[in-house]
């Protein structure tokens, strides 16, 4: 009886889907266009169902993941700066990536995704900025939840159909500081959806029109990475917020820049100077042909626009993060921020299964300066040859 009633309900729905995907009989350009859009949307949903089916098979043991967090913490190896700055999946290095990207663009799937992403991004930015419009606590809760929902839909459109979470975020009455390794432009969204935390951001982000409202709404801590006084003020503000029970949790990326996700960069000591407990969160993207880390073209990697473009052209994007237990510093670590930072760096790397390095944002700066100097030299040589 249950099977019969289920089929009675499912069959009309299935029939309606088939009718909507049937090639239009009248053959007008408008009807053919919208028919093709429905085909692309159906393909997007089929990719999501396929991904969900795979994760279901992983969960019950039918299939085994070839990617996962280490079953037990490892002893993270040291990685030289040269290797830590290296990007491993350049676009032109894979024929599969080139052909797939071409197919996804020409088919219209990538442009359709981009269209929906732009709309969702604008709506999410407005929702996340909205708490600054009115001081009401209920208004803040509603707009934050709405913003998180829109962010999740946006990620779904990008191909992040399943976001795997291991462990749970600790409440703010137990820990005020949440730190995470920094890979790219999506990291802050994943952590925000789980904590609704405030965050520390670089001063360049405060100039972005849409991001400015979000910074104000979440009372973010702004730091100028080039200014020592700014970094000192940011550290003082972090210390103040750890003592203030009325403030939300604070999300911090202690590397101070993005890495290639195969190595943790040197942790800045700012968040560790306060000597307070914190919750480490380790995040990583599973990939074979596209590593979505934002390392910059000058480091042979991707700029932000490249990350977005290549993400749009993936059939499925995989991400997972693990909330580790609260890390309570011992007396020696409380007295020595550098030691505290190094120990937490190794602790997080041991759970990620990656190496540690003493590479920093300054190394990216040196690469960028060398790259532009070389480009200027080549341009000058070209002009000299042209004049001759």
mmCIF file of C-alpha atoms in Angstrom:
data_model
loop_
_atom_site.group_PDB
_atom_site.id
_atom_site.type_symbol
_atom_site.label_atom_id
_atom_site.label_comp_id
_atom_site.label_asym_id
_atom_site.label_seq_id
_atom_site.Cartn_x
_atom_site.Cartn_y
_atom_site.Cartn_z
ATOM 1 C CA UNK A 1 0.000 0.000 0.000
ATOM 2 C CA UNK A 2 2.834 2.387 0.917
ATOM 3 C CA UNK A 3 4.661 1.584 -2.328
ATOM 4 C CA UNK A 4 1.512 2.106 -4.370
ATOM 5 C CA UNK A 5 0.727 5.429 -2.693
ATOM 6 C CA UNK A 6 4.357 6.563 -3.172
ATOM 7 C CA UNK A 7 4.256 5.693 -6.870
ATOM 8 C CA UNK A 8 0.920 7.486 -7.201
ATOM 9 C CA UNK A 9 2.569 10.637 -5.879
ATOM 10 C CA UNK A 10 5.920 10.289 -7.666
ATOM 11 C CA UNK A 11 4.604 9.390 -11.131
ATOM 12 C CA UNK A 12 2.840 12.751 -11.831
ATOM 13 C CA UNK A 13 5.954 14.624 -10.658
ATOM 14 C CA UNK A 14 8.196 12.494 -12.860
ATOM 15 C CA UNK A 15 5.792 12.914 -15.787
ATOM 16 C CA UNK A 16 5.792 16.696 -15.310
ATOM 17 C CA UNK A 17 9.604 16.758 -15.338
ATOM 18 C CA UNK A 18 9.714 14.732 -18.559
ATOM 19 C CA UNK A 19 7.179 17.054 -20.196
ATOM 20 C CA UNK A 20 9.225 20.117 -19.238
ATOM 21 C CA UNK A 21 12.380 18.551 -20.658
ATOM 22 C CA UNK A 22 10.731 17.432 -23.904
ATOM 23 C CA UNK A 23 11.813 19.394 -26.963
ATOM 24 C CA UNK A 24 9.153 22.073 -27.702
ATOM 25 C CA UNK A 25 6.873 21.238 -30.596
ATOM 26 C CA UNK A 26 6.286 24.813 -31.771
ATOM 27 C CA UNK A 27 10.032 25.296 -32.380
ATOM 28 C CA UNK A 28 10.211 29.054 -31.660
ATOM 29 C CA UNK A 29 13.615 30.416 -30.652
ATOM 30 C CA UNK A 30 12.333 31.609 -27.271
ATOM 31 C CA UNK A 31 10.789 28.253 -26.375
ATOM 32 C CA UNK A 32 13.935 26.408 -27.505
ATOM 33 C CA UNK A 33 16.093 28.770 -25.409
ATOM 34 C CA UNK A 34 14.085 28.195 -22.228
ATOM 35 C CA UNK A 35 13.929 24.460 -22.954
ATOM 36 C CA UNK A 36 17.736 24.398 -23.090
ATOM 37 C CA UNK A 37 17.962 26.366 -19.840
ATOM 38 C CA UNK A 38 15.763 23.715 -18.202
ATOM 39 C CA UNK A 39 18.088 21.013 -19.569
ATOM 40 C CA UNK A 40 21.104 22.754 -18.006
ATOM 41 C CA UNK A 41 19.310 23.147 -14.663
ATOM 42 C CA UNK A 42 18.315 19.466 -14.771
ATOM 43 C CA UNK A 43 21.965 18.586 -15.447
ATOM 44 C CA UNK A 44 23.040 20.677 -12.427
ATOM 45 C CA UNK A 45 20.571 18.785 -10.221
ATOM 46 C CA UNK A 46 21.743 15.453 -11.648
ATOM 47 C CA UNK A 47 25.328 16.350 -10.668
ATOM 48 C CA UNK A 48 24.099 17.151 -7.154
ATOM 49 C CA UNK A 49 22.229 13.839 -6.904
ATOM 50 C CA UNK A 50 25.282 11.959 -8.150
ATOM 51 C CA UNK A 51 27.474 13.662 -5.537
ATOM 52 C CA UNK A 52 24.958 12.936 -2.762
ATOM 53 C CA UNK A 53 24.779 9.300 -3.864
ATOM 54 C CA UNK A 54 28.574 8.990 -3.696
ATOM 55 C CA UNK A 55 28.658 10.476 -0.191
ATOM 56 C CA UNK A 56 25.899 8.092 0.869
ATOM 57 C CA UNK A 57 27.969 5.166 -0.426
ATOM 58 C CA UNK A 58 30.999 6.487 1.490
ATOM 59 C CA UNK A 59 28.965 6.771 4.686
ATOM 60 C CA UNK A 60 27.710 3.160 4.622
ATOM 61 C CA UNK A 61 31.032 1.717 3.483
ATOM 62 C CA UNK A 62 30.105 0.568 -0.034
ATOM 63 C CA UNK A 63 32.776 2.871 -1.444
ATOM 64 C CA UNK A 64 35.984 4.023 0.194
ATOM 65 C CA UNK A 65 37.143 7.617 0.054
ATOM 66 C CA UNK A 66 40.491 8.174 -1.574
ATOM 67 C CA UNK A 67 40.577 11.467 0.338
ATOM 68 C CA UNK A 68 39.993 11.955 4.034
ATOM 69 C CA UNK A 69 41.545 13.443 7.119
ATOM 70 C CA UNK A 70 44.261 11.233 8.664
ATOM 71 C CA UNK A 71 42.803 8.543 10.908
ATOM 72 C CA UNK A 72 45.322 9.672 13.524
ATOM 73 C CA UNK A 73 47.521 12.781 13.749
ATOM 74 C CA UNK A 74 50.791 12.630 11.817
ATOM 75 C CA UNK A 75 54.182 14.162 12.523
ATOM 76 C CA UNK A 76 54.117 17.051 10.019
ATOM 77 C CA UNK A 77 57.296 17.399 7.929
ATOM 78 C CA UNK A 78 59.058 20.704 7.357
ATOM 79 C CA UNK A 79 58.507 22.099 3.855
ATOM 80 C CA UNK A 80 61.031 24.555 2.334
ATOM 81 C CA UNK A 81 59.712 27.938 1.244
ATOM 82 C CA UNK A 82 60.257 27.153 -2.433
ATOM 83 C CA UNK A 83 57.907 24.159 -2.260
ATOM 84 C CA UNK A 84 55.418 25.908 0.023
ATOM 85 C CA UNK A 85 54.979 28.641 -2.584
ATOM 86 C CA UNK A 86 54.509 26.222 -5.472
ATOM 87 C CA UNK A 87 51.118 25.724 -7.117
ATOM 88 C CA UNK A 88 50.429 22.199 -8.374
ATOM 89 C CA UNK A 89 47.527 22.354 -10.863
ATOM 90 C CA UNK A 90 48.083 25.093 -13.461
ATOM 91 C CA UNK A 91 45.281 25.394 -16.008
ATOM 92 C CA UNK A 92 47.468 24.744 -19.022
ATOM 93 C CA UNK A 93 49.048 21.696 -17.390
ATOM 94 C CA UNK A 94 46.086 19.353 -17.985
ATOM 95 C CA UNK A 95 44.362 18.523 -21.272
ATOM 96 C CA UNK A 96 41.427 17.167 -19.278
ATOM 97 C CA UNK A 97 40.995 20.531 -17.531
ATOM 98 C CA UNK A 98 41.213 22.438 -20.819
ATOM 99 C CA UNK A 99 38.672 20.213 -22.595
ATOM 100 C CA UNK A 100 36.290 20.149 -19.605
ATOM 101 C CA UNK A 101 36.431 23.929 -19.241
ATOM 102 C CA UNK A 102 35.715 24.388 -22.947
ATOM 103 C CA UNK A 103 32.730 22.020 -22.805
ATOM 104 C CA UNK A 104 31.258 23.653 -19.676
ATOM 105 C CA UNK A 105 31.570 27.137 -21.182
ATOM 106 C CA UNK A 106 30.327 26.277 -24.678
ATOM 107 C CA UNK A 107 27.407 24.245 -23.296
ATOM 108 C CA UNK A 108 26.273 27.294 -21.347
ATOM 109 C CA UNK A 109 26.524 25.670 -17.901
ATOM 110 C CA UNK A 110 29.277 28.007 -16.669
ATOM 111 C CA UNK A 111 27.503 31.199 -17.892
ATOM 112 C CA UNK A 112 24.247 30.019 -16.296
ATOM 113 C CA UNK A 113 26.028 29.343 -13.009
ATOM 114 C CA UNK A 114 27.681 32.763 -13.184
ATOM 115 C CA UNK A 115 24.303 34.458 -13.734
ATOM 116 C CA UNK A 116 22.757 32.846 -10.659
ATOM 117 C CA UNK A 117 25.922 33.376 -8.595
ATOM 118 C CA UNK A 118 25.917 37.117 -9.278
ATOM 119 C CA UNK A 119 22.291 37.427 -8.188
ATOM 120 C CA UNK A 120 22.840 35.302 -5.070
ATOM 121 C CA UNK A 121 26.042 37.166 -4.186
ATOM 122 C CA UNK A 122 24.280 40.533 -4.311
ATOM 123 C CA UNK A 123 21.361 39.241 -2.221
ATOM 124 C CA UNK A 124 23.692 37.594 0.314
ATOM 125 C CA UNK A 125 25.826 40.736 0.598
ATOM 126 C CA UNK A 126 22.702 42.812 1.252
ATOM 127 C CA UNK A 127 21.414 40.344 3.853
ATOM 128 C CA UNK A 128 24.770 40.191 5.661
ATOM 129 C CA UNK A 129 25.044 43.995 5.633
ATOM 130 C CA UNK A 130 21.485 44.402 6.939
ATOM 131 C CA UNK A 131 22.292 44.031 10.701
ATOM 132 C CA UNK A 132 23.992 47.442 10.531
ATOM 133 C CA UNK A 133 20.707 49.024 9.397
ATOM 134 C CA UNK A 134 18.862 48.376 12.672
ATOM 135 C CA UNK A 135 20.106 47.535 16.206
ATOM 136 C CA UNK A 136 17.375 44.951 16.885
ATOM 137 C CA UNK A 137 18.701 41.554 17.987
ATOM 138 C CA UNK A 138 15.860 39.718 16.233
ATOM 139 C CA UNK A 139 16.609 41.621 13.024
ATOM 140 C CA UNK A 140 20.272 40.603 13.286
ATOM 141 C CA UNK A 141 19.401 36.930 13.776
ATOM 142 C CA UNK A 142 16.947 36.887 10.855
ATOM 143 C CA UNK A 143 19.285 38.638 8.415
ATOM 144 C CA UNK A 144 22.291 36.542 9.435
ATOM 145 C CA UNK A 145 20.339 33.300 8.926
ATOM 146 C CA UNK A 146 19.050 34.569 5.597
ATOM 147 C CA UNK A 147 22.571 35.544 4.540
ATOM 148 C CA UNK A 148 23.931 32.121 5.536
ATOM 149 C CA UNK A 149 21.159 30.403 3.562
ATOM 150 C CA UNK A 150 21.895 32.487 0.462
ATOM 151 C CA UNK A 151 25.609 31.756 0.820
ATOM 152 C CA UNK A 152 24.849 28.036 0.965
ATOM 153 C CA UNK A 153 22.701 28.231 -2.179
ATOM 154 C CA UNK A 154 25.472 30.182 -3.929
ATOM 155 C CA UNK A 155 28.007 27.487 -3.033
ATOM 156 C CA UNK A 156 25.581 24.841 -4.310
ATOM 157 C CA UNK A 157 25.358 26.649 -7.647
ATOM 158 C CA UNK A 158 29.169 26.704 -7.766
ATOM 159 C CA UNK A 159 29.195 22.917 -7.415
ATOM 160 C CA UNK A 160 29.740 22.533 -3.656
ATOM 161 C CA UNK A 161 26.801 20.157 -3.368
ATOM 162 C CA UNK A 162 28.067 18.500 -0.188
ATOM 163 C CA UNK A 163 30.022 20.313 2.522
ATOM 164 C CA UNK A 164 31.385 17.674 4.855
ATOM 165 C CA UNK A 165 31.823 18.692 8.466
ATOM 166 C CA UNK A 166 33.651 16.587 11.060
ATOM 167 C CA UNK A 167 33.144 17.614 14.679
ATOM 168 C CA UNK A 168 31.287 20.667 15.968
ATOM 169 C CA UNK A 169 32.002 24.307 16.669
ATOM 170 C CA UNK A 170 32.263 25.102 20.372
ATOM 171 C CA UNK A 171 29.841 27.751 21.718
ATOM 172 C CA UNK A 172 31.186 31.209 22.478
ATOM 173 C CA UNK A 173 30.759 30.762 26.233
ATOM 174 C CA UNK A 174 33.491 28.108 26.023
ATOM 175 C CA UNK A 175 35.840 29.701 23.489
ATOM 176 C CA UNK A 176 35.904 33.129 21.815
ATOM 177 C CA UNK A 177 38.626 32.536 19.228
ATOM 178 C CA UNK A 178 38.207 30.276 16.181
ATOM 179 C CA UNK A 179 41.225 29.890 13.887
ATOM 180 C CA UNK A 180 41.453 28.179 10.515
ATOM 181 C CA UNK A 181 44.006 27.579 7.791
ATOM 182 C CA UNK A 182 43.508 29.964 4.875
ATOM 183 C CA UNK A 183 43.287 28.512 1.360
ATOM 184 C CA UNK A 184 41.171 30.815 -0.764
ATOM 185 C CA UNK A 185 38.149 33.040 -1.156
ATOM 186 C CA UNK A 186 35.555 30.545 0.135
ATOM 187 C CA UNK A 187 37.041 29.767 3.563
ATOM 188 C CA UNK A 188 35.397 32.594 5.464
ATOM 189 C CA UNK A 189 31.963 31.558 4.145
ATOM 190 C CA UNK A 190 32.299 27.967 5.372
ATOM 191 C CA UNK A 191 33.329 29.043 8.889
ATOM 192 C CA UNK A 192 30.751 31.839 9.030
ATOM 193 C CA UNK A 193 27.883 29.454 8.238
ATOM 194 C CA UNK A 194 28.831 27.410 11.295
ATOM 195 C CA UNK A 195 29.576 30.182 13.787
ATOM 196 C CA UNK A 196 28.154 33.556 12.640
ATOM 197 C CA UNK A 197 31.444 34.884 13.977
ATOM 198 C CA UNK A 198 33.055 38.257 13.512
ATOM 199 C CA UNK A 199 36.416 38.168 11.765
ATOM 200 C CA UNK A 200 39.790 39.798 11.208
ATOM 201 C CA UNK A 201 40.256 41.168 7.698
ATOM 202 C CA UNK A 202 42.925 43.030 5.767
ATOM 203 C CA UNK A 203 42.458 46.758 5.197
ATOM 204 C CA UNK A 204 42.157 46.298 1.406
ATOM 205 C CA UNK A 205 38.807 44.518 1.896
ATOM 206 C CA UNK A 206 37.348 47.534 3.696
ATOM 207 C CA UNK A 207 37.495 49.483 0.414
ATOM 208 C CA UNK A 208 35.271 47.021 -1.465
ATOM 209 C CA UNK A 209 31.751 48.528 -1.799
ATOM 210 C CA UNK A 210 29.734 45.417 -0.888
ATOM 211 C CA UNK A 211 32.205 44.079 1.660
ATOM 212 C CA UNK A 212 32.318 47.388 3.530
ATOM 213 C CA UNK A 213 28.750 46.908 4.792
ATOM 214 C CA UNK A 214 29.499 43.361 5.974
ATOM 215 C CA UNK A 215 32.573 44.577 7.874
ATOM 216 C CA UNK A 216 30.431 47.179 9.646
ATOM 217 C CA UNK A 217 27.586 44.746 10.387
ATOM 218 C CA UNK A 218 29.901 42.175 11.959
ATOM 219 C CA UNK A 219 32.171 44.738 13.620
ATOM 220 C CA UNK A 220 35.196 43.118 11.981
ATOM 221 C CA UNK A 221 38.743 43.862 13.107
ATOM 222 C CA UNK A 222 40.620 45.595 10.274
ATOM 223 C CA UNK A 223 44.398 45.208 10.017
ATOM 224 C CA UNK A 224 46.913 46.734 7.638
ATOM 225 C CA UNK A 225 49.517 44.040 7.027
ATOM 226 C CA UNK A 226 52.095 46.673 6.044
ATOM 227 C CA UNK A 227 51.709 48.738 9.238
ATOM 228 C CA UNK A 228 53.167 47.523 12.537
ATOM 229 C CA UNK A 229 50.984 49.921 14.543
ATOM 230 C CA UNK A 230 47.871 48.525 12.845
ATOM 231 C CA UNK A 231 48.910 44.986 13.717
ATOM 232 C CA UNK A 232 49.499 45.992 17.345
ATOM 233 C CA UNK A 233 46.063 47.652 17.557
ATOM 234 C CA UNK A 234 44.457 44.553 16.047
ATOM 235 C CA UNK A 235 46.144 42.357 18.679
ATOM 236 C CA UNK A 236 44.866 44.675 21.437
ATOM 237 C CA UNK A 237 41.337 44.527 20.006
ATOM 238 C CA UNK A 238 41.481 40.707 19.886
ATOM 239 C CA UNK A 239 42.562 40.659 23.543
ATOM 240 C CA UNK A 240 39.687 42.982 24.467
ATOM 241 C CA UNK A 241 37.082 40.849 22.714
ATOM 242 C CA UNK A 242 38.211 37.638 24.400
ATOM 243 C CA UNK A 243 37.283 39.273 27.733
ATOM 244 C CA UNK A 244 34.000 40.808 26.555
ATOM 245 C CA UNK A 245 31.180 38.269 26.882
ATOM 246 C CA UNK A 246 28.804 40.390 24.799
ATOM 247 C CA UNK A 247 30.898 40.155 21.629
ATOM 248 C CA UNK A 248 30.561 37.240 19.185
ATOM 249 C CA UNK A 249 33.264 34.707 18.476
ATOM 250 C CA UNK A 250 36.168 35.967 16.409
ATOM 251 C CA UNK A 251 37.337 34.075 13.315
ATOM 252 C CA UNK A 252 41.030 34.452 12.484
ATOM 253 C CA UNK A 253 43.344 33.067 9.808
ATOM 254 C CA UNK A 254 46.713 33.091 11.609
ATOM 255 C CA UNK A 255 48.765 32.544 8.432
ATOM 256 C CA UNK A 256 47.904 36.104 7.431
ATOM 257 C CA UNK A 257 47.617 35.033 3.799
ATOM 258 C CA UNK A 258 46.480 32.105 1.680
ATOM 259 C CA UNK A 259 48.513 28.949 1.116
ATOM 260 C CA UNK A 260 48.543 26.154 -1.465
ATOM 261 C CA UNK A 261 46.701 23.946 1.110
ATOM 262 C CA UNK A 262 49.505 21.362 0.972
ATOM 263 C CA UNK A 263 51.519 23.302 3.548
ATOM 264 C CA UNK A 264 50.679 25.533 6.505
ATOM 265 C CA UNK A 265 52.475 28.869 6.404
ATOM 266 C CA UNK A 266 54.091 30.364 9.493
ATOM 267 C CA UNK A 267 51.432 31.497 11.983
ATOM 268 C CA UNK A 268 51.506 35.167 12.945
ATOM 269 C CA UNK A 269 51.746 35.627 16.701
ATOM 270 C CA UNK A 270 48.983 38.278 16.991
ATOM 271 C CA UNK A 271 46.148 35.981 18.082
ATOM 272 C CA UNK A 272 48.475 33.985 20.343
ATOM 273 C CA UNK A 273 49.807 36.969 22.313
ATOM 274 C CA UNK A 274 46.605 37.057 24.361
ATOM 275 C CA UNK A 275 47.344 33.526 25.645
ATOM 276 C CA UNK A 276 43.683 32.502 25.526
ATOM 277 C CA UNK A 277 42.199 29.098 24.539
ATOM 278 C CA UNK A 278 41.099 28.756 20.934
ATOM 279 C CA UNK A 279 39.387 26.259 18.662
ATOM 280 C CA UNK A 280 41.375 25.205 15.594
ATOM 281 C CA UNK A 281 39.418 24.308 12.451
ATOM 282 C CA UNK A 282 41.201 22.577 9.576
ATOM 283 C CA UNK A 283 39.771 22.939 6.085
ATOM 284 C CA UNK A 284 40.723 21.464 2.758
ATOM 285 C CA UNK A 285 39.457 20.980 -0.775
ATOM 286 C CA UNK A 286 39.721 17.600 -2.444
ATOM 287 C CA UNK A 287 40.996 17.910 -5.993
ATOM 288 C CA UNK A 288 42.799 16.205 -8.834
ATOM 289 C CA UNK A 289 42.856 18.751 -11.643
ATOM 290 C CA UNK A 290 42.042 22.035 -9.890
ATOM 291 C CA UNK A 291 43.402 23.213 -6.561
ATOM 292 C CA UNK A 292 41.172 26.194 -5.603
ATOM 293 C CA UNK A 293 43.836 27.891 -3.514
ATOM 294 C CA UNK A 294 44.327 31.611 -4.045
ATOM 295 C CA UNK A 295 48.090 31.978 -4.321
ATOM 296 C CA UNK A 296 48.258 34.552 -7.129
ATOM 297 C CA UNK A 297 49.486 34.425 -10.698
ATOM 298 C CA UNK A 298 52.864 35.768 -9.660
ATOM 299 C CA UNK A 299 53.343 32.530 -7.687
ATOM 300 C CA UNK A 300 52.273 30.460 -10.738
ATOM 301 C CA UNK A 301 48.832 30.027 -9.162
ATOM 302 C CA UNK A 302 45.404 31.672 -9.355
ATOM 303 C CA UNK A 303 44.181 35.177 -8.725
ATOM 304 C CA UNK A 304 40.688 35.558 -7.213
ATOM 305 C CA UNK A 305 39.050 35.837 -10.635
ATOM 306 C CA UNK A 306 40.833 32.663 -11.757
ATOM 307 C CA UNK A 307 39.578 30.736 -8.724
ATOM 308 C CA UNK A 308 35.991 31.801 -9.433
ATOM 309 C CA UNK A 309 36.272 31.082 -13.159
ATOM 310 C CA UNK A 310 37.767 27.618 -12.685
ATOM 311 C CA UNK A 311 35.304 26.788 -9.888
ATOM 312 C CA UNK A 312 32.418 27.601 -12.237
ATOM 313 C CA UNK A 313 33.867 25.150 -14.760
ATOM 314 C CA UNK A 314 34.065 22.149 -12.400
ATOM 315 C CA UNK A 315 31.337 19.520 -12.476
ATOM 316 C CA UNK A 316 31.652 19.007 -8.706
ATOM 317 C CA UNK A 317 33.708 20.818 -6.053
ATOM 318 C CA UNK A 318 34.632 18.961 -2.867
ATOM 319 C CA UNK A 319 35.329 20.546 0.500
ATOM 320 C CA UNK A 320 35.512 19.297 4.067
ATOM 321 C CA UNK A 321 36.437 20.826 7.382
ATOM 322 C CA UNK A 322 37.151 19.408 10.805
ATOM 323 C CA UNK A 323 36.476 21.200 14.093
ATOM 324 C CA UNK A 324 39.214 20.180 16.511
ATOM 325 C CA UNK A 325 38.935 20.198 20.283
ATOM 326 C CA UNK A 326 39.564 23.463 22.102
ATOM 327 C CA UNK A 327 43.305 24.051 22.480
ATOM 328 C CA UNK A 328 44.235 25.202 25.992
ATOM 329 C CA UNK A 329 47.739 26.721 26.152
ATOM 330 C CA UNK A 330 50.068 25.677 28.946
ATOM 331 C CA UNK A 331 51.950 28.209 31.054
ATOM 332 C CA UNK A 332 54.993 28.091 28.785
ATOM 333 C CA UNK A 333 52.865 28.818 25.715
ATOM 334 C CA UNK A 334 51.033 31.653 27.479
ATOM 335 C CA UNK A 335 54.389 33.272 28.209
ATOM 336 C CA UNK A 336 55.751 32.755 24.674
ATOM 337 C CA UNK A 337 53.413 33.646 21.794
ATOM 338 C CA UNK A 338 55.843 32.364 19.157
ATOM 339 C CA UNK A 339 56.008 28.951 20.831
ATOM 340 C CA UNK A 340 52.209 28.899 21.161
ATOM 341 C CA UNK A 341 51.840 29.717 17.456
ATOM 342 C CA UNK A 342 54.324 27.044 16.349
ATOM 343 C CA UNK A 343 52.709 24.355 18.491
ATOM 344 C CA UNK A 344 49.221 25.137 17.171
ATOM 345 C CA UNK A 345 50.570 25.212 13.606
ATOM 346 C CA UNK A 346 52.004 21.719 14.027
ATOM 347 C CA UNK A 347 48.849 20.543 15.797
ATOM 348 C CA UNK A 348 46.643 21.644 12.895
ATOM 349 C CA UNK A 349 49.039 20.268 10.260
ATOM 350 C CA UNK A 350 49.032 16.896 12.020
ATOM 351 C CA UNK A 351 45.252 16.689 11.593
ATOM 352 C CA UNK A 352 45.338 17.992 8.020
ATOM 353 C CA UNK A 353 48.037 15.551 6.998
ATOM 354 C CA UNK A 354 50.235 18.278 5.499
ATOM 355 C CA UNK A 355 53.594 19.884 6.165
ATOM 356 C CA UNK A 356 54.609 23.101 7.938
ATOM 357 C CA UNK A 357 56.747 25.930 6.631
ATOM 358 C CA UNK A 358 58.155 29.278 7.697
ATOM 359 C CA UNK A 359 56.871 30.889 4.488
ATOM 360 C CA UNK A 360 54.921 34.132 5.008
ATOM 361 C CA UNK A 361 53.030 36.844 3.146
ATOM 362 C CA UNK A 362 56.336 38.676 2.701
ATOM 363 C CA UNK A 363 57.536 35.819 0.465
ATOM 364 C CA UNK A 364 54.515 36.363 -1.785
ATOM 365 C CA UNK A 365 55.402 40.057 -1.897
ATOM 366 C CA UNK A 366 58.959 39.242 -2.958
ATOM 367 C CA UNK A 367 57.678 36.943 -5.714
ATOM 368 C CA UNK A 368 55.244 39.607 -6.917
ATOM 369 C CA UNK A 369 57.920 42.300 -6.995
ATOM 370 C CA UNK A 370 60.313 39.999 -8.871
ATOM 371 C CA UNK A 371 57.564 39.094 -11.348
ATOM 372 C CA UNK A 372 56.673 42.716 -12.138
ATOM 373 C CA UNK A 373 60.339 43.694 -12.353
ATOM 374 C CA UNK A 374 60.896 40.922 -14.899
ATOM 375 C CA UNK A 375 57.815 41.986 -16.875
ATOM 376 C CA UNK A 376 59.085 45.584 -16.956
ATOM 377 C CA UNK A 377 62.494 44.401 -18.119
ATOM 378 C CA UNK A 378 60.987 42.291 -20.910
ATOM 379 C CA UNK A 379 58.830 45.223 -22.009
ATOM 380 C CA UNK A 380 61.853 47.499 -22.092
ATOM 381 C CA UNK A 381 63.869 44.974 -24.092
ATOM 382 C CA UNK A 382 61.010 44.618 -26.546
ATOM 383 C CA UNK A 383 60.768 48.383 -27.020
ATOM 384 C CA UNK A 384 64.561 48.601 -27.474
ATOM 385 C CA UNK A 385 64.484 45.958 -30.232
ATOM 386 C CA UNK A 386 61.547 47.737 -31.880
ATOM 387 C CA UNK A 387 63.425 51.054 -31.929
ATOM 388 C CA UNK A 388 66.490 49.412 -33.463
#
